[in-house]
Structure formats: C-alpha cells, structure tokens
Short mmCIF file of C-alpha atoms in Angstrom, two decimals:
data_model
loop_
_atom_site.label_atom_id
_atom_site.label_comp_id
_atom_site.label_asym_id
_atom_site.label_seq_id
_atom_site.Cartn_x
_atom_site.Cartn_y
_atom_site.Cartn_z
CA MET A 1 281.98 75.10 7.94
CA LEU A 2 280.08 77.88 6.20
CA CYS A 3 281.64 80.47 3.91
CA GLN A 4 283.01 83.35 5.97
CA ILE A 5 281.92 85.95 3.44
CA CYS A 6 278.36 85.00 2.53
CA ASN A 7 277.66 82.73 5.55
CA LYS A 8 275.39 80.70 3.30
CA ARG A 9 277.26 78.17 1.21
CA PRO A 10 279.76 75.61 2.54
CA ALA A 11 283.36 76.86 2.58
CA ASN A 12 285.45 74.83 0.19
CA VAL A 13 288.21 77.27 -0.73
CA HIS A 14 290.87 77.65 1.92
CA MET A 15 293.56 80.29 1.90
CA THR A 16 296.45 80.71 4.24
CA LYS A 17 298.73 83.71 4.19
CA ILE A 18 301.87 84.02 6.26
CA VAL A 19 303.18 87.57 6.35
CA ASN A 20 306.01 88.36 8.75
CA GLY A 21 305.15 85.31 10.80
CA GLU A 22 301.53 86.36 11.10
CA LYS A 23 299.25 83.59 9.87
CA THR A 24 295.86 84.44 8.47
CA GLU A 25 293.30 82.03 7.15
CA LEU A 26 290.19 82.42 5.07
CA HIS A 27 287.59 79.76 4.43
CA ILE A 28 285.11 80.77 1.77
CA CYS A 29 282.91 79.24 -0.90
CA GLU A 30 283.81 78.98 -4.56
CA GLN A 31 281.41 81.71 -5.62
CA CYS A 32 282.74 84.30 -3.19
CA ALA A 33 286.29 83.26 -4.08
CA ARG A 34 285.56 83.95 -7.74
CA GLU A 35 284.06 87.33 -6.95
CA LYS A 36 287.06 88.18 -4.85
CA GLU A 37 289.37 87.16 -7.68
CA ASN A 38 287.54 89.20 -10.31
CA ASN A 39 287.66 92.37 -8.34
CA PRO A 40 291.20 93.21 -7.28
CA MET A 41 289.97 96.30 -5.44
CA ASN A 42 288.10 93.95 -3.21
CA ASP A 43 291.28 92.39 -1.93
CA ALA A 44 291.09 94.01 1.47
CA PRO A 45 293.53 92.28 3.79
CA PHE A 46 291.43 89.67 5.53
CA SER A 47 292.58 88.49 8.89
CA PHE A 48 291.88 85.49 10.97
CA SER A 49 290.79 87.68 13.84
CA ASN A 50 288.16 89.45 11.73
CA ILE A 51 286.76 86.09 10.84
CA ILE A 52 286.60 84.90 14.42
CA SER A 53 284.99 88.18 15.41
CA SER A 54 282.35 87.90 12.75
CA LEU A 55 281.64 84.35 13.84
CA MET A 56 281.24 85.41 17.44
CA ASP A 57 278.96 88.28 16.62
CA PHE A 58 276.58 85.78 15.22
CA SER A 59 274.10 84.89 17.89
CA GLY A 60 273.19 81.54 16.40
CA SER A 61 269.58 82.43 15.82
CA GLY A 62 270.28 84.81 12.96
CA ALA A 63 268.65 87.70 14.83
CA MET A 64 270.52 90.56 16.49
CA PRO A 65 274.30 90.53 16.55
CA TYR A 66 275.58 89.26 19.85
CA THR A 67 277.20 91.98 21.91
CA PRO A 68 278.40 91.14 25.39
CA LYS A 69 277.42 93.71 28.00
CA GLU A 70 280.65 93.58 29.91
CA ASN A 71 284.17 92.68 28.97
CA ILE A 72 285.19 89.54 30.82
CA LYS A 73 288.84 88.98 31.67
CA CYS A 74 290.53 85.62 32.21
CA PRO A 75 291.95 85.79 35.75
CA GLN A 76 294.77 83.38 34.92
CA CYS A 77 296.39 84.95 31.85
CA GLY A 78 294.74 88.37 31.79
CA LEU A 79 293.33 88.02 28.26
CA ASP A 80 290.05 89.83 27.93
CA TYR A 81 287.17 88.84 25.72
CA ALA A 82 287.57 91.84 23.41
CA GLU A 83 291.21 90.91 22.84
CA PHE A 84 290.26 87.30 22.13
CA LYS A 85 287.80 88.57 19.54
CA LYS A 86 290.62 90.48 17.89
CA THR A 87 293.14 87.65 17.75
CA GLY A 88 290.97 84.52 17.76
CA ARG A 89 293.46 82.87 20.08
CA PHE A 90 293.17 81.94 23.73
CA GLY A 91 295.93 82.86 26.15
CA CYS A 92 295.64 79.83 28.40
CA SER A 93 293.41 76.84 28.96
CA ASN A 94 291.54 78.68 31.69
CA CYS A 95 290.16 81.15 29.09
CA TYR A 96 287.65 78.51 28.04
CA GLU A 97 286.17 78.54 31.50
CA SER A 98 286.42 82.33 31.85
CA PHE A 99 284.55 83.03 28.63
CA GLY A 100 282.16 80.15 29.31
CA ASN A 101 279.03 79.82 27.26
CA ARG A 102 279.85 82.91 25.22
CA LEU A 103 281.98 80.53 23.19
CA GLU A 104 279.16 78.16 22.36
CA PRO A 105 277.86 79.94 19.26
CA LEU A 106 281.42 80.15 17.95
CA LEU A 107 282.12 76.45 18.51
CA LYS A 108 278.78 75.59 17.01
CA ARG A 109 279.61 77.61 13.90
CA ILE A 110 283.03 76.05 13.48
CA HIS A 111 282.28 72.44 14.36
CA GLY A 112 278.51 72.18 14.25
CA ASN A 113 278.76 70.86 17.79
CA THR A 114 279.70 71.87 21.31
CA GLN A 115 280.20 68.55 23.12
CA HIS A 116 283.41 66.54 22.94
CA THR A 117 282.79 62.83 22.38
CA GLY A 118 286.31 61.63 21.62
CA LYS A 119 289.29 60.47 23.61
CA VAL A 120 289.60 61.23 27.30
CA PRO A 121 293.05 61.34 28.93
CA LYS A 122 293.51 58.11 30.91
CA ARG A 123 294.99 59.40 34.13
CA THR A 124 293.56 62.88 34.64
CA GLY A 125 290.33 62.08 32.88
CA GLY A 126 289.76 58.75 34.66
CA ILE A 127 286.51 59.75 36.33
CA ILE A 128 285.12 61.26 33.15
CA LYS A 129 285.86 58.03 31.36
CA ILE A 130 284.16 55.92 34.02
CA LYS A 131 281.09 58.16 33.89
CA ARG A 132 280.95 57.81 30.15
CA ASP A 133 281.33 54.03 30.35
CA ILE A 134 278.49 53.88 32.88
CA GLU A 135 276.25 55.89 30.56
CA LYS A 136 277.02 53.52 27.72
CA LEU A 137 276.33 50.44 29.85
CA ARG A 138 273.03 51.88 31.10
CA TYR A 139 271.94 52.33 27.52
CA GLU A 140 272.86 48.72 26.76
CA LEU A 141 271.06 47.59 29.92
CA LYS A 142 267.89 49.31 28.80
CA ARG A 143 268.11 47.61 25.44
CA ALA A 144 268.74 44.22 27.05
CA ILE A 145 265.65 44.62 29.24
CA ASP A 146 263.56 45.76 26.28
CA ASN A 147 264.68 42.64 24.43
CA GLU A 148 264.00 40.48 27.48
CA GLU A 149 267.63 39.35 27.61
CA TYR A 150 267.69 39.06 31.38
CA GLU A 151 270.96 37.18 31.74
CA LYS A 152 272.75 39.84 29.77
CA ALA A 153 270.96 42.52 31.76
CA ALA A 154 272.19 41.03 35.03
CA GLU A 155 275.74 41.02 33.74
CA LEU A 156 275.47 44.64 32.66
CA ARG A 157 273.94 45.62 35.99
CA ASP A 158 276.93 44.12 37.82
CA LYS A 159 279.33 45.92 35.55
CA ILE A 160 277.58 49.23 36.23
CA LYS A 161 277.67 48.60 40.00
CA ASN A 162 281.35 47.85 39.78
CA LEU A 163 282.09 51.06 37.84
CA GLU A 164 279.91 53.12 40.14
CA SER A 165 281.89 51.96 43.15
CA GLN A 166 285.08 53.07 41.35
CA ASP A 167 283.51 56.42 40.64
CA MET A 168 282.81 56.95 44.33
CA LYS A 169 286.44 56.45 45.33
CA MET B 1 306.77 50.60 8.44
CA GLY B 2 309.44 53.09 7.43
CA ASN B 3 309.63 56.63 6.27
CA TRP B 4 307.07 57.71 3.67
CA ILE B 5 309.74 59.16 1.38
CA GLU B 6 311.82 55.98 1.23
CA SER B 7 309.30 53.18 1.59
CA LYS B 8 306.02 52.09 0.13
CA GLY B 9 302.69 51.36 1.79
CA PRO B 10 299.19 50.26 0.79
CA ASP B 11 297.84 52.14 -2.26
CA SER B 12 301.23 53.78 -2.74
CA ASN B 13 300.49 54.20 -6.42
CA ILE B 14 298.10 57.03 -5.54
CA VAL B 15 298.56 57.91 -1.87
CA LEU B 16 301.99 59.20 -0.82
CA SER B 17 301.49 59.40 2.91
CA SER B 18 299.03 59.32 5.81
CA ARG B 19 299.51 61.72 8.67
CA ILE B 20 297.99 62.17 12.11
CA ARG B 21 298.52 65.28 14.19
CA LEU B 22 297.36 65.70 17.78
CA ALA B 23 297.29 69.15 19.42
CA ARG B 24 297.81 69.11 23.20
CA ASN B 25 298.54 71.62 25.92
CA ILE B 26 299.91 71.22 29.39
CA SER B 27 297.61 72.35 32.13
CA GLY B 28 298.61 75.38 34.20
CA TYR B 29 300.88 77.09 31.68
CA HIS B 30 300.22 80.00 29.37
CA PHE B 31 299.90 79.09 25.72
CA PRO B 32 303.09 79.44 23.62
CA HIS B 33 302.22 82.74 21.92
CA VAL B 34 301.98 84.56 25.25
CA MET B 35 304.75 82.72 27.12
CA ASN B 36 308.02 84.35 28.06
CA ASP B 37 311.37 82.79 27.08
CA GLU B 38 311.84 81.23 30.48
CA GLU B 39 308.49 79.47 30.40
CA SER B 40 309.13 78.21 26.85
CA LYS B 41 312.41 76.67 27.94
CA LYS B 42 310.67 75.08 30.90
CA ILE B 43 308.13 73.40 28.64
CA ILE B 44 310.87 72.08 26.34
CA LYS B 45 312.81 70.77 29.33
CA LYS B 46 309.75 69.21 30.94
CA LEU B 47 308.88 67.24 27.83
CA SER B 48 312.35 66.26 26.72
CA THR B 49 313.55 65.14 30.14
CA PHE B 50 311.00 62.45 30.66
CA MET B 51 310.63 61.45 27.04
CA LEU B 52 314.31 61.12 26.23
CA LYS B 53 316.15 60.41 29.47
CA GLU B 54 313.82 57.73 30.73
CA ASN B 55 313.73 56.23 27.27
CA ARG B 56 310.02 55.63 27.55
CA MET B 57 309.09 56.40 24.00
CA PRO B 58 307.68 53.80 21.64
CA ALA B 59 308.89 53.79 17.99
CA GLY B 60 312.66 53.87 18.20
CA ASN B 61 315.32 56.33 19.24
CA PHE B 62 314.39 59.94 19.67
CA GLN B 63 316.46 63.07 19.73
CA LEU B 64 315.71 66.62 20.72
CA ILE B 65 316.44 69.36 18.20
CA GLU B 66 316.07 72.88 19.51
CA MET B 67 315.18 75.16 16.61
CA ALA B 68 317.59 77.87 17.82
CA ASP B 69 320.49 75.39 17.56
CA ILE B 70 320.13 74.76 13.82
CA SER B 71 320.43 77.06 10.82
CA HIS B 72 317.58 78.66 8.91
CA ILE B 73 318.26 76.35 5.95
CA GLU B 74 318.18 73.25 8.15
CA ARG B 75 314.90 74.36 9.65
CA MET B 76 313.37 75.01 6.22
CA SER B 77 314.60 71.64 5.03
CA LEU B 78 312.76 69.96 7.93
CA VAL B 79 309.64 71.84 6.78
CA GLU B 80 310.08 70.59 3.21
CA LYS B 81 310.37 67.03 4.52
CA HIS B 82 307.13 67.55 6.49
CA VAL B 83 308.94 66.75 9.76
CA ILE B 84 308.00 70.14 11.25
CA SER B 85 305.51 72.86 10.38
CA PRO B 86 306.43 76.29 8.98
CA ARG B 87 305.18 77.80 12.21
CA LEU B 88 307.62 75.86 14.38
CA ALA B 89 310.47 77.07 12.17
CA GLU B 90 309.25 80.67 12.40
CA ASN B 91 309.08 80.58 16.18
CA TYR B 92 312.62 79.19 16.27
CA LYS B 93 313.76 81.12 19.33
CA ASN B 94 311.50 79.19 21.66
CA SER B 95 310.62 75.96 19.92
CA ALA B 96 311.95 72.43 19.54
CA VAL B 97 311.13 69.07 18.04
CA ILE B 98 311.61 65.58 19.40
CA VAL B 99 312.00 63.30 16.41
CA ASN B 100 312.73 59.60 15.91
CA ASP B 101 315.45 58.11 13.66
CA ASP B 102 313.35 57.72 10.52
CA SER B 103 311.24 60.86 11.09
CA THR B 104 308.01 58.87 11.25
CA VAL B 105 307.23 60.51 14.59
CA SER B 106 307.83 64.12 15.50
CA ILE B 107 306.71 65.93 18.60
CA MET B 108 306.75 69.67 18.03
CA ILE B 109 307.11 71.72 21.19
CA ASN B 110 305.79 75.30 21.38
CA GLU B 111 304.25 75.35 17.97
CA GLU B 112 300.81 76.97 18.13
CA ASP B 113 300.08 74.62 21.04
CA HIS B 114 302.57 73.25 23.60
CA ILE B 115 302.54 69.88 21.88
CA ARG B 116 301.89 68.95 18.29
CA LEU B 117 302.42 65.23 18.01
CA GLN B 118 302.72 63.98 14.45
CA THR B 119 303.03 60.51 12.91
CA ILE B 120 303.49 59.88 9.17
CA ASN B 121 303.23 56.55 7.37
CA PRO B 122 303.78 55.71 3.71
CA GLY B 123 300.66 55.03 1.61
CA LEU B 124 297.17 54.80 3.02
CA GLN B 125 297.74 53.78 6.67
CA LEU B 126 295.68 56.20 8.72
CA TRP B 127 294.73 53.69 11.39
CA GLU B 128 298.33 52.58 11.88
CA ALA B 129 299.43 56.21 12.14
CA TYR B 130 296.67 56.93 14.65
CA LYS B 131 297.46 53.87 16.76
CA LEU B 132 301.03 55.01 17.15
CA ALA B 133 300.07 58.63 17.86
CA ASP B 134 297.49 57.45 20.42
CA ASN B 135 300.10 55.26 22.10
CA ILE B 136 302.64 58.09 22.36
CA ASP B 137 299.92 60.46 23.53
CA ASP B 138 299.12 58.04 26.39
CA THR B 139 302.82 57.82 27.27
CA ILE B 140 303.09 61.60 27.53
CA GLU B 141 299.88 61.82 29.52
CA GLU B 142 301.22 59.37 32.12
CA ARG B 143 303.50 62.16 33.25
CA LEU B 144 301.94 65.44 32.26
CA ASP B 145 298.51 66.89 32.99
CA TYR B 146 296.88 67.87 29.75
CA ALA B 147 294.54 70.85 29.58
CA PHE B 148 291.26 68.99 29.17
CA ASP B 149 287.62 69.78 29.73
CA GLN B 150 284.83 67.24 29.85
CA ARG B 151 282.69 69.31 27.52
CA ALA B 152 285.21 70.94 25.21
CA GLY B 153 287.76 68.09 25.17
CA TYR B 154 291.44 68.89 24.66
CA LEU B 155 291.83 72.64 25.01
CA THR B 156 293.78 74.33 22.25
CA VAL B 157 294.98 77.83 21.40
CA CYS B 158 292.70 78.11 18.40
CA PRO B 159 289.03 77.16 18.69
CA THR B 160 289.29 75.34 15.34
CA ASN B 161 291.36 72.54 16.95
CA ILE B 162 289.41 72.00 20.13
CA GLY B 163 287.87 68.66 21.14
CA THR B 164 289.92 65.80 19.79
CA GLY B 165 292.74 68.10 18.64
CA ILE B 166 293.19 65.70 15.76
CA ARG B 167 294.07 66.57 12.20
CA ALA B 168 294.18 63.45 10.04
CA SER B 169 295.34 63.84 6.47
CA VAL B 170 296.46 62.00 3.37
CA MET B 171 298.78 63.32 0.68
CA ILE B 172 297.39 62.11 -2.62
CA HIS B 173 298.41 62.26 -6.30
CA LEU B 174 295.44 63.04 -8.54
CA PRO B 175 296.67 63.83 -12.06
CA ALA B 176 293.71 62.30 -13.92
CA LEU B 177 291.04 63.98 -11.79
CA SER B 178 292.92 67.28 -12.08
CA MET B 179 293.13 66.88 -15.84
CA THR B 180 289.45 66.08 -16.27
CA LYS B 181 288.42 68.90 -13.92
CA ASN B 182 286.34 66.61 -11.74
CA LEU B 183 287.97 67.94 -8.60
CA ASN B 184 285.39 70.68 -8.01
CA GLU B 185 282.70 68.09 -7.74
CA ILE B 186 284.73 66.18 -5.15
CA LEU B 187 285.45 69.40 -3.32
CA ASN B 188 281.75 70.09 -2.92
CA ALA B 189 281.00 66.57 -1.83
CA ILE B 190 283.68 66.26 0.82
CA THR B 191 282.96 69.57 2.54
CA GLN B 192 279.55 68.11 3.36
CA VAL B 193 281.18 65.52 5.62
CA GLY B 194 283.55 67.87 7.42
CA LEU B 195 286.59 67.26 5.26
CA THR B 196 288.67 69.58 3.12
CA ILE B 197 291.11 69.25 0.22
CA ARG B 198 294.02 71.54 -0.57
CA GLY B 199 297.24 71.69 -2.55
CA ILE B 200 300.38 70.79 -0.67
CA TYR B 201 302.93 73.15 -2.19
CA GLY B 202 301.31 76.56 -2.13
CA GLU B 203 297.81 76.91 -0.84
CA GLY B 204 294.73 77.65 -2.88
CA SER B 205 294.43 77.26 -6.59
CA ASN B 206 298.12 77.02 -7.42
CA THR B 207 298.44 73.33 -6.86
CA GLN B 208 301.72 72.04 -8.10
CA GLY B 209 302.50 68.53 -9.17
CA ASN B 210 298.83 67.45 -8.83
CA LEU B 211 299.44 66.69 -5.18
CA TYR B 212 296.64 67.32 -2.72
CA GLN B 213 296.07 66.99 0.96
CA ILE B 214 292.71 65.78 2.20
CA SER B 215 292.05 66.33 5.88
CA ASN B 216 289.34 66.68 8.50
CA GLN B 217 288.12 70.15 9.41
CA ILE B 218 285.86 69.35 12.31
CA THR B 219 287.53 68.32 15.56
CA LEU B 220 284.71 68.68 18.08
CA GLY B 221 281.68 66.44 18.44
CA LEU B 222 283.08 63.48 16.55
CA SER B 223 285.31 60.79 18.01
CA GLU B 224 288.81 60.16 16.64
CA GLU B 225 287.55 56.90 15.17
CA GLU B 226 284.68 58.62 13.36
CA ILE B 227 286.99 61.30 11.99
CA ILE B 228 289.48 58.74 10.68
CA SER B 229 286.73 56.47 9.31
CA ASN B 230 285.25 59.39 7.37
CA LEU B 231 288.59 60.36 5.92
CA ALA B 232 289.54 56.78 5.08
CA ALA B 233 286.20 56.14 3.39
CA VAL B 234 286.30 59.34 1.34
CA THR B 235 289.94 58.75 0.38
CA GLY B 236 288.97 55.25 -0.75
CA GLN B 237 286.31 56.71 -3.01
CA ILE B 238 288.63 59.33 -4.43
CA ILE B 239 291.22 56.61 -5.14
CA ASN B 240 288.57 54.70 -7.08
CA MET B 241 287.51 57.78 -9.03
CA GLU B 242 291.12 58.56 -9.89
CA ARG B 243 291.66 54.96 -11.06
CA ILE B 244 288.57 55.11 -13.26
CA GLU B 245 289.65 58.45 -14.78
CA ARG B 246 293.12 57.07 -15.43
CA ALA B 247 291.67 54.03 -17.17
CA LYS B 248 289.38 56.24 -19.27
CA LEU B 249 292.25 58.49 -20.29
CA LEU B 250 294.32 55.47 -21.27
CA GLN B 251 291.49 54.06 -23.31
CA SER B 252 290.65 57.24 -25.15
CA GLY B 253 294.18 58.39 -25.87
CA ARG B 254 296.88 55.98 -24.85
CA ALA B 255 299.45 57.31 -27.30
CA ARG B 256 298.97 60.90 -26.16
CA MET B 257 299.21 59.93 -22.52
CA GLU B 258 302.31 57.82 -23.00
CA ASP B 259 303.82 60.61 -25.03
CA SER B 260 303.40 63.17 -22.27
CA ILE B 261 304.80 60.73 -19.70
CA TRP B 262 307.91 59.87 -21.74
CA ARG B 263 308.45 63.48 -22.77
CA ALA B 264 308.36 64.51 -19.12
CA LEU B 265 310.98 61.89 -18.30
CA GLY B 266 313.03 63.03 -21.28
CA ILE B 267 313.07 66.63 -20.09
CA LEU B 268 313.91 65.67 -16.51
CA GLN B 269 316.79 63.48 -17.74
CA ASN B 270 318.22 66.17 -19.98
CA ALA B 271 317.30 69.63 -18.72
CA ARG B 272 320.09 71.99 -17.67
CA VAL B 273 317.85 74.51 -15.87
CA LEU B 274 314.77 73.46 -13.90
CA SER B 275 312.50 75.69 -11.84
CA ASN B 276 310.76 74.10 -8.88
CA ASN B 277 307.39 74.60 -10.55
CA GLU B 278 308.37 72.98 -13.79
CA SER B 279 310.10 70.08 -12.11
CA LEU B 280 307.10 69.31 -9.86
CA GLY B 281 304.84 69.30 -12.91
CA LEU B 282 307.11 66.96 -14.86
CA MET B 283 307.58 64.72 -11.86
CA SER B 284 303.82 64.32 -11.63
CA ASN B 285 303.78 62.98 -15.19
CA VAL B 286 306.63 60.59 -14.47
CA ARG B 287 304.94 59.51 -11.23
CA LEU B 288 301.80 58.73 -13.20
CA GLY B 289 303.92 56.73 -15.66
CA ILE B 290 305.33 54.64 -12.81
CA GLU B 291 301.93 54.26 -11.15
CA LEU B 292 300.43 52.99 -14.42
CA GLY B 293 303.31 50.61 -15.06
CA ILE B 294 304.33 52.46 -18.22
CA ILE B 295 307.71 53.38 -16.75
CA LYS B 296 309.13 50.24 -15.19
CA ASP B 297 312.73 50.86 -14.22
CA ILE B 298 312.20 53.81 -11.88
CA ASP B 299 310.85 53.26 -8.39
CA ILE B 300 308.24 55.56 -6.86
CA THR B 301 310.50 56.12 -3.84
CA THR B 302 313.15 57.56 -6.19
CA LEU B 303 310.59 60.15 -7.18
CA ASN B 304 309.66 60.91 -3.57
CA LYS B 305 313.31 61.55 -2.79
CA LEU B 306 313.70 63.71 -5.89
CA MET B 307 310.64 65.75 -4.99
CA ILE B 308 311.87 66.44 -1.45
CA ASN B 309 315.56 66.91 -2.26
CA THR B 310 314.88 69.43 -5.03
CA GLN B 311 312.90 71.74 -2.76
CA PRO B 312 314.82 75.02 -2.30
CA ALA B 313 316.12 74.67 1.27
CA THR B 314 316.90 70.96 1.03
CA LEU B 315 318.76 71.60 -2.23
CA ILE B 316 320.85 74.30 -0.57
CA LYS B 317 321.49 71.99 2.37
CA LEU B 318 322.71 69.22 0.05
CA GLU B 319 324.97 71.68 -1.76
CA GLY B 320 326.38 72.97 1.51
CA LYS B 321 326.31 76.60 0.45
CA ASP B 322 323.79 79.32 -0.31
CA LEU B 323 322.43 79.44 -3.87
CA ASP B 324 320.52 82.16 -5.70
CA THR B 325 317.43 81.20 -7.71
CA GLU B 326 319.29 80.81 -11.00
CA SER B 327 322.06 78.59 -9.65
CA ARG B 328 319.46 76.66 -7.68
CA ASP B 329 317.61 75.89 -10.91
CA VAL B 330 320.87 74.68 -12.48
CA LYS B 331 321.70 72.62 -9.41
CA ARG B 332 318.17 71.16 -9.39
CA ALA B 333 318.50 70.08 -13.04
CA LYS B 334 321.86 68.47 -12.32
CA TYR B 335 320.56 66.64 -9.27
CA VAL B 336 317.52 65.34 -11.18
CA ARG B 337 319.68 64.20 -14.14
CA GLU B 338 322.07 62.32 -11.92
CA ASN B 339 319.30 60.55 -10.03
CA LEU B 340 317.18 59.64 -13.04
CA LYS B 341 319.83 58.06 -15.25
#
C-alpha cells in the first residue's frame, strides 16, 4: 500500500481513530507522518472516506483524475456511487456488481491486484472450484507433454475429462 | 491447544499468540451498518440456531452472547481479552458473539461484516489457527450462502478486506529490537511484502509494553496459504533478529540488563499505585527476564494473566464495582502484588 498523503512511498505508519463510534484510518509513510507531527496546524481531521475518495479519483495511469459521468446506484440497497466515495463502505454485496469495473483502480491501489486466487466456498462455489482445478490440470498436462511424460499426460487427460463432465451437470 | 493467556505454544518466549480472522457476509442481506434492527436480529438468529442447536461446531462447546445482554464493563473486558473487537462492543445493540469454552474461537456477528470468525492460539501456531478457522468456515458455509464473487472473492463491507477476507496476525514481544531502535528497518522491510506492524495497546507510536502485532495488509490476489506463509516466514526472521539483539545486549551489559529486570520485578512486587502504562512497561521487563531464564520462579502465563486482568475494564469486572482512575491504580498495584509474591 502506498502512502495516502504523498502517494509515493510505501505506507508503514498506521493510525486508527475511534471518535463517537466512527472509525477512521490513515496509512501513511514515515516521512509524511513526521511532517504531520511537526506541524500541529496540519492536523486536519482525516477521514477514511477522504482516503477512499482520493484513491478512487486516481485513474491508475497517473493522468487525469477519474470522474464518473453519471452516478450509478445499486438497485439492491440503494447506495449510490457518490455516497460510497464518501463513506468507503458498501451497502450490500450487490454493490460490487453495480459499481463494476469502476472499482478496479481502487482494488489495484489497495491490494496491487484485482483477481481473487484464494479459497472458494465449497457448496456455492463448487463450479468455480472445478473450473479452477481444470485450469490447473491443463497446465500440468501441457508440462507433461512438453516433458514427453505420456503416461502422466494420459492420466491428467482423464482427470480433466472427468471434471469437465461434472462441470456440465 | 488451550487459551493463549493460560497456556504456552511454540516460540512462546517471544510470540504471545497467533490469530486468524475471516470476514464473511451472507448473500442477499444488507451489510450490518445499513441493516435495521429486525434484520440484525434475523442474522444473529440464523447463525446461532444452526451453529448451537444442531451442535455442529468443531472445537468444543459454544455459547451465544448477545452484546445487549451484558454490561458495558463486561463487553470492554471481552475486548481486553481479545475475544471481541472494539467495534462489536460499540455496536452492542445489534451484535453478538458465539464463543467456545476457552475463548480460542469466537464468531462475531454484525461486526463490520455479518461474520468475523476468529481463532487464537498460544505462541506461533498460525497454520493450526488457520486450519481450525477454515474448518469452521466450511461448517458455516454448508448451511449459509456466502456473498462471493469469482473475481473479487469473499465480498466485504470495506474494500480493504475483499478477496480472502483473511487477517492473520501474531502478537509479539520485542523489547531488544525496540531498545536498539532496529524496528524502523523491519517496518520498511515488511511493508514491501504486504505486511504491517503495529502496537497492540494504543495505535501508532505509543507502543506500550514492547508488544506488537504483525499482520497481513493485502487480502486480494494472494491465496490464504501464501498470506500465512509470508507472515510465518517474516515472523520467523523477526524472532531471530530479536534473539540476536537479546544476546548482544546480554553480552555487552549483562549487569545493567539484569538490574533493570530485577528492579522492574521489585517495583511490581512492592508498588502501592500503578498506572496501566507503567505496569505494562515493567511487565515487559519481567517478561524479558522470564524469557531469558533470568527469572526462574515466575511462569510466562502468570504474566499473561496479569497483563489482561490489570486492564481497566477487566480490573473493574474483577472488583465487582466501578472504580475511578486513582482507585483503579491502587487496585492494580494490589492485584499485581498478590499475584507476583
């Protein structure tokens, strides 16, 4: 994560404030933290939402600030994109779909990545898991063929067939 | 395995505890901060019914504690014991926790997300803690549809938790590295691999008792295994660095080091007024003395208990009545004296 003040150095100072139940966080680098400390006038109340907003206004290319033309609203919970920018919090899981690829630069800035590669829920995510397993096996199959390990390749091919038939169900 | 406060684990002479937290939401419901009271109750009921009544939970007996049913002091005491988060206690009107007998597992309901599943083990046992959390996560998922997206992973209220929803952390005692000011260097190094280090009592620079929490920051794009491996590897390195610094300090000034350790114990055993700050600082010295084998007749778990039980809310809870700061400091000193004889 990059410093939320200078956007240049890695953030390694983390502050959390809880005021009247309102949690605000700031992730900044040491240098900016020191500057902030030395200048008490500079202690403008930071808020988590400001930070999220500033992250979202960043287009990813470093060029013009990103400004959406229209304000999208999540049909399920009614949260609109402008409101999300203010609070930095989604109203329901459907918001992710509603705001779609507008979120990508934000996720990229926070995590350096936009694609989940971890655990998949067993029951509801069954098909996703099978698809992922197939991809993995195909990669292994390619390697087996490259290495002329044909017995292994045959085994892998059968495994893939088996999974593909499950995927069709 | 046991509770981290009362039992020891691998590398217990530097690492106090290993914790895994998984953030999950149930599909089709608003997130907690926009839910009405009725919906909040529904979520609590939904989770507790199947988890408790069908007795399907691994890791012992569980009970449901609704935050509205217990006092402010009891809630704060659960925070001090790291069983629940400050946020769950704040949102007490609509939140609950399902916790097992020895508090090694707690499932917070309607925290920032619908579910915050937490497992804590003593010492450095991240994999064990994850295995248990993963197992319970699967058990919950057998019955409830999680909000999940193939691309974004587990969907959470805050975009900083999305993907795996995992926060893995270790609570670690680093007196020698704090003393020699080598922590900044570590800080810079670990942020490069998506980890972060912070103080556990009071955020930011005011670290008390030389206790730190190291945890992952990135939750999307890495698998749970990669996240835990990174943290375990870095923690291993920090443990080594701390050991080396401790050895150096002993070599260069054994008498001075022993002096500060025994003086700290002396003050704790005799003080009549102890602020929380002062006592955490002294306890760090005594902890170091035990960890180095200089103090032999006090167990590290005694110190864990002291540390937790002298926190403000837990102290008031033990006393059974409200205490102002001054009488709390007196009570703290008395409690420490009696338990460090």
